[in-house]
Coordinates of C-alpha atoms and ligand atoms in Angstrom, one line a residue:
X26 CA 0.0 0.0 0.0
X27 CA 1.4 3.6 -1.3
X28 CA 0.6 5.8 2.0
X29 CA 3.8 7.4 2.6
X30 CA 4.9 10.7 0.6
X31 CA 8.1 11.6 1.2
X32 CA 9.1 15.1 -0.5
X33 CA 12.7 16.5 -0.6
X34 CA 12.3 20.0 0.9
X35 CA 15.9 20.5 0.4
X36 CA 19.2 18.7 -0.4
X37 CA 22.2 20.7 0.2
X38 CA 24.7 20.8 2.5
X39 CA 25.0 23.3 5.3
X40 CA 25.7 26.7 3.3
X41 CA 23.4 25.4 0.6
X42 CA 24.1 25.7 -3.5
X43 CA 24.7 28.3 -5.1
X44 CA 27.4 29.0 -2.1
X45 CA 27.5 32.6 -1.5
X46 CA 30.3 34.2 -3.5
X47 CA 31.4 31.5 -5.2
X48 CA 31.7 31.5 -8.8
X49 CA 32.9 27.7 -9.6
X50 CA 30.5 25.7 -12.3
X51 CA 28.2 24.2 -10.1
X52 CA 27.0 27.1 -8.5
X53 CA 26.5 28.9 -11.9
X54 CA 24.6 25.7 -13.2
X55 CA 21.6 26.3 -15.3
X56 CA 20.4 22.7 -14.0
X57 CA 17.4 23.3 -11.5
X58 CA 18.3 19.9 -9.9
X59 CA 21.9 21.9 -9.1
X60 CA 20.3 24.4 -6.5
X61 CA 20.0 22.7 -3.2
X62 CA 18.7 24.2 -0.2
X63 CA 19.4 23.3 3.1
X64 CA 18.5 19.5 3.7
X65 CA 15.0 18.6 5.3
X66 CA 12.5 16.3 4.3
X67 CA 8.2 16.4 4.6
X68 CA 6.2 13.1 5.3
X69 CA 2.7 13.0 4.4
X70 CA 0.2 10.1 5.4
X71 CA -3.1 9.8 5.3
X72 CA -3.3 10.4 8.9
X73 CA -0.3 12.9 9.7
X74 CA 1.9 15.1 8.1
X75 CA 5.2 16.5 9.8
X76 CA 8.6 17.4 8.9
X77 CA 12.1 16.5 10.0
X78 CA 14.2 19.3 10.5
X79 CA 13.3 23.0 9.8
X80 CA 16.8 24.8 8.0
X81 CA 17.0 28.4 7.2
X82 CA 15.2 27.9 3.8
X83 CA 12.5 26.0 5.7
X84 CA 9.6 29.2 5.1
X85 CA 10.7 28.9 0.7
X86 CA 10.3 25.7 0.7
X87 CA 6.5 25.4 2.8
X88 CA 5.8 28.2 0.2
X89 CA 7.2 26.1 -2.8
X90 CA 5.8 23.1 -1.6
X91 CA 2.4 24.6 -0.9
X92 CA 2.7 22.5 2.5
X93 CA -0.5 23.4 4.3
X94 CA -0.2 21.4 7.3
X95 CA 2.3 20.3 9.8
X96 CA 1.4 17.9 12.9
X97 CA 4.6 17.8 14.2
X98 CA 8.4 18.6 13.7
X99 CA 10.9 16.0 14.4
X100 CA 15.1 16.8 14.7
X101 CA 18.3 14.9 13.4
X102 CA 20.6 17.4 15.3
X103 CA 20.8 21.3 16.0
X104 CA 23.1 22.3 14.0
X105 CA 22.0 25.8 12.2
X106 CA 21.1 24.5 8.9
X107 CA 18.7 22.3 10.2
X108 CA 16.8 23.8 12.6
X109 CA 17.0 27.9 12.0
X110 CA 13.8 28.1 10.3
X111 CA 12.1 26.5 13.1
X112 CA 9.6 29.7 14.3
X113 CA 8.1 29.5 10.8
X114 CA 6.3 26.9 12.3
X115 CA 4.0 29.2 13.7
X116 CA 1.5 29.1 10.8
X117 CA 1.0 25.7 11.6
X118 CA -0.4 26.4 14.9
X119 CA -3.7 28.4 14.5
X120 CA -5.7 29.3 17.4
X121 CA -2.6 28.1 19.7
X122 CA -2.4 24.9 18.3
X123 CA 0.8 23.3 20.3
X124 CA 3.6 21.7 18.0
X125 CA 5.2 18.5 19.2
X126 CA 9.1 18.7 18.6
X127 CA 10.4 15.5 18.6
X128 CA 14.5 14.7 18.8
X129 CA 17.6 13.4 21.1
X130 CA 17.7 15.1 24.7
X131 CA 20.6 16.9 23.6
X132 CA 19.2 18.0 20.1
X133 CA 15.9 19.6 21.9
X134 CA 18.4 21.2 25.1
X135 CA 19.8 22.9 22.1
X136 CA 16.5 23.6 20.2
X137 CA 15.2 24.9 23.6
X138 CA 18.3 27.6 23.9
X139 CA 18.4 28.8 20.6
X140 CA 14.6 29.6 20.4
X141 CA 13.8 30.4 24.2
X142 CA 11.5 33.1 23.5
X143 CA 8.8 29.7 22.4
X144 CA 9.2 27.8 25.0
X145 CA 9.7 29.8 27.7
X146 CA 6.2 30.3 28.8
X147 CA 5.8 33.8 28.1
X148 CA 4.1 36.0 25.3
X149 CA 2.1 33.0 24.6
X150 CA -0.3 34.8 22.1
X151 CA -2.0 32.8 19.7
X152 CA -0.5 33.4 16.9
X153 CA 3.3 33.1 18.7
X154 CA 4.5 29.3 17.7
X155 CA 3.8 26.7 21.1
X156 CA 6.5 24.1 20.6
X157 CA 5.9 20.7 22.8
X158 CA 9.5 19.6 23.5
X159 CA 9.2 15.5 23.1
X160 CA 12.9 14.1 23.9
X161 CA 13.3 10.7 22.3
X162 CA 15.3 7.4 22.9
X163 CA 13.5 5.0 21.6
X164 CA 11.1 4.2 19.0
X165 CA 7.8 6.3 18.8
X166 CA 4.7 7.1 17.2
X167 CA 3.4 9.9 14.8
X168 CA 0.2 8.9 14.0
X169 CA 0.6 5.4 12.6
X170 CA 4.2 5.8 11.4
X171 CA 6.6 4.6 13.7
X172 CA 10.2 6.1 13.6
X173 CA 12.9 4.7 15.0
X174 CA 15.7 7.2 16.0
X175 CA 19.5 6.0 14.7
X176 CA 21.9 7.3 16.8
X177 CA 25.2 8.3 14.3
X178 CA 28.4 9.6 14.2
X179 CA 28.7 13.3 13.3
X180 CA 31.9 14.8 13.7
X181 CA 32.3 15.1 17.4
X182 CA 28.6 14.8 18.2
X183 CA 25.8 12.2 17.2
X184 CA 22.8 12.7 15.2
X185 CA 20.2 11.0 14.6
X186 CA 18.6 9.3 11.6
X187 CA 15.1 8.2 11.3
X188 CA 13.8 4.4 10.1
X189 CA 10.0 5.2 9.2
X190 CA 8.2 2.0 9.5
X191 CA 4.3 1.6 8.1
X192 CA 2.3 -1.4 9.1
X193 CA 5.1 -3.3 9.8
X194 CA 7.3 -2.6 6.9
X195 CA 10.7 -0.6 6.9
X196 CA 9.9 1.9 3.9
X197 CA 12.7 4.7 4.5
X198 CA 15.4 5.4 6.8
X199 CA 16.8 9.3 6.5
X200 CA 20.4 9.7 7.6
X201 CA 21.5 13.1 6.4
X202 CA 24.3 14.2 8.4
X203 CA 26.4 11.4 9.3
X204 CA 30.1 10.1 8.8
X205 CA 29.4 6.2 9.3
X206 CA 26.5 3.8 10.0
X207 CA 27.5 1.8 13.0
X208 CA 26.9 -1.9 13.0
X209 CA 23.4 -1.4 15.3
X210 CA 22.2 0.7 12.7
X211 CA 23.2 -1.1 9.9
X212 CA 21.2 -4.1 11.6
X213 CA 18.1 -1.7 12.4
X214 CA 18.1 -0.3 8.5
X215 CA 18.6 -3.7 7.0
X216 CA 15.6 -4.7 4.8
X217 CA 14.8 -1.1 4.3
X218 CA 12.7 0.1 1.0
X219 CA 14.5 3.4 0.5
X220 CA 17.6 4.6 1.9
X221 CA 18.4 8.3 2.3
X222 CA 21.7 8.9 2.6
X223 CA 24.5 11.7 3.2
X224 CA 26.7 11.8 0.6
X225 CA 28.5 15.3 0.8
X226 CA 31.3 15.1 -2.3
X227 CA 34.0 13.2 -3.2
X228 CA 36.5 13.9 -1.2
X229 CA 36.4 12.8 2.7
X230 CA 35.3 14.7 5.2
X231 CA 35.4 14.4 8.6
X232 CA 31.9 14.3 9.8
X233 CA 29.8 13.3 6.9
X234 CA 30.0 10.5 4.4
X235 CA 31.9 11.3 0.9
X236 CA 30.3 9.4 -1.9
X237 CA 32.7 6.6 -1.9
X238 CA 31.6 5.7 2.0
X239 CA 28.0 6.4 1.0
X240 CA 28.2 4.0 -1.7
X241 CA 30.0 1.4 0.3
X242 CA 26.8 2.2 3.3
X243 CA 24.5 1.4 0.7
X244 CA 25.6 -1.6 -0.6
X245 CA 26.3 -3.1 2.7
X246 CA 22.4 -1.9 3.7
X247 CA 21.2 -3.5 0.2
X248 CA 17.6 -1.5 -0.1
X249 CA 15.7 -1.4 -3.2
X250 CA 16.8 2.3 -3.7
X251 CA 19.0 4.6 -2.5
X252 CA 19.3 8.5 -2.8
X253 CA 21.7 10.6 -1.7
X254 CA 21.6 13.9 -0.1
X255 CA 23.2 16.9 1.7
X256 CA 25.8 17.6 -1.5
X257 CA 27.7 20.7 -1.8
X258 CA 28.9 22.4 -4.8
X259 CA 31.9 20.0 -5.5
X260 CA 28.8 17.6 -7.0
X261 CA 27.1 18.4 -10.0
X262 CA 23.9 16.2 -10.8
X263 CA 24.1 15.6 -14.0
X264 CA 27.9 14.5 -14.1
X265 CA 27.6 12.1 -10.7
X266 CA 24.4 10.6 -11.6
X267 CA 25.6 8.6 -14.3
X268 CA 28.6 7.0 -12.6
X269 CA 26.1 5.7 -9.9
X270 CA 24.4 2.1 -9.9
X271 CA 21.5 2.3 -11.3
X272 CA 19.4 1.9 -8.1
X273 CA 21.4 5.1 -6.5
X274 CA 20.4 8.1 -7.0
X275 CA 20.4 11.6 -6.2
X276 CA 18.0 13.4 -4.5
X277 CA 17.1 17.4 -5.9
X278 CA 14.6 20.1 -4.2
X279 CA 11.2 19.0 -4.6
X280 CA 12.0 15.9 -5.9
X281 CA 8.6 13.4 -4.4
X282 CA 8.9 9.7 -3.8
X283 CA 5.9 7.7 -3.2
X284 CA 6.6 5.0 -0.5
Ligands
ZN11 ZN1 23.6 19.5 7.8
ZN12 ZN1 30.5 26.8 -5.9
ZN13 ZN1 25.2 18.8 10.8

């Protein structure tokens, strides 16, 4: 059954491309797929609709997207490009509607400090955003999706990544910012439908994966597809696309999969 919509709200790394002032090829390509906002990804269902992180570009892409509802927010890590768009949210929550915010203890702590004026208590005027902070260790429910939070290596902190299970089946796991799968999540991923993978550039980095480790992360998880995400401006779609098995891919703004 095809209940799961998965849209790529964005799928560049942390400064996004076009890089401000840079004038290499990639940023001056005419290819849409070439422009990457900062990474984030919206899941509808039939019963619930939220997104996981909310970057700087979050507002453009709601507007692009024409996303008219969101349930609930749910966080890989704080770092800025991933949750800086995050009192945008506001729309969402008409009449004081409250906003669950699901992520790691450490994640929300973060969340909590860098938007303090929403969760603080005060001003709480209807139309001011009312997060719900939702720490998370363990598997949990958004309406009848179940995600499953895979703790990953990111530089010198851990982030998570998501497994979204539907009536019992693994259909995607998201794991944007990460420099290795560890063998727990390699075992909680296996049998996955579609894997979502950070896959940065060519040459290493230290905290996420280039496309040589993403490639070797994929085959090891052998899902029916895999797309990657979080590139920067050393990557240029239509050139790395080709050289990829033919079940990898690579994932652009806007870009829908139906799961
Ligand atoms: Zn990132
Ligand atoms: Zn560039
Ligand atoms: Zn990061």
């Amino acid at each position: 059954m095809v209940d799961l919509t998965l849209t790529f709200l964005g799928t560049g790394t942390s400064q996004g491309v076009p890089m401000l002032t840079c004038d290499c090829a990639v940023c001056h390509s005419s290819d849409p797929r070439d422009q990457r906002t900062r990474a984030s990804i919206y899941l509808e269902t039939p019963e619930s609709s939220f997104v996981v992180d909310t970057g700087p570009d979050f507002r453009m892409q709601a507007l692009r997207e024409r996303i008219h509802r969101v349930d609930a927010v749910v966080f890989t890590h704080a770092h800025t490009d991933h949750i800086m768009g995050f009192d945008d949210l506001r729309a969402y929550c008409p009449g004081g509607k409250e906003m669950p915010v699901y992520g790691s203890a450490d994640t929300l702590g973060l969340v909590q400090k860098a938007f303090a004026f929403a969760f603080d208590g005060h001003n709480r005027f209807p139309g001011y955003l009312h997060p719900v902070a939702h720490p998370v260790s363990a598997p949990f429910y958004i309406g009848a999706t179940l995600l499953v939070p895979l703790p990953v290596p990111h530089g010198r902190t851990t982030t998570f990544g998501y497994l979204f299970i539907r009536h019992g089946r693994k259909r995607a796991a998201y794991l944007s910012d990460c420099k290795a799968l560890p063998p727990a999540v390699l075992e909680e991923v296996r049998g996955v439908d579609t894997l979502i993978l950070d896959a940065l550039r060519r040459k290493e980095h230290p905290t996420h994966m280039n496309v040589e480790e993403a490639l070797a992360a994929a085959e090891a998880v052998k899902p029916r597809q895999t797309w990657f995400t979080h590139l920067c401006h050393d990557l240029s779609h239509a050139e790395l696309e080709p050289t990829l098995p033919s079940n990898v891919r690579i994932a652009y703004d806007g870009l829908k999969l139906h799961l």
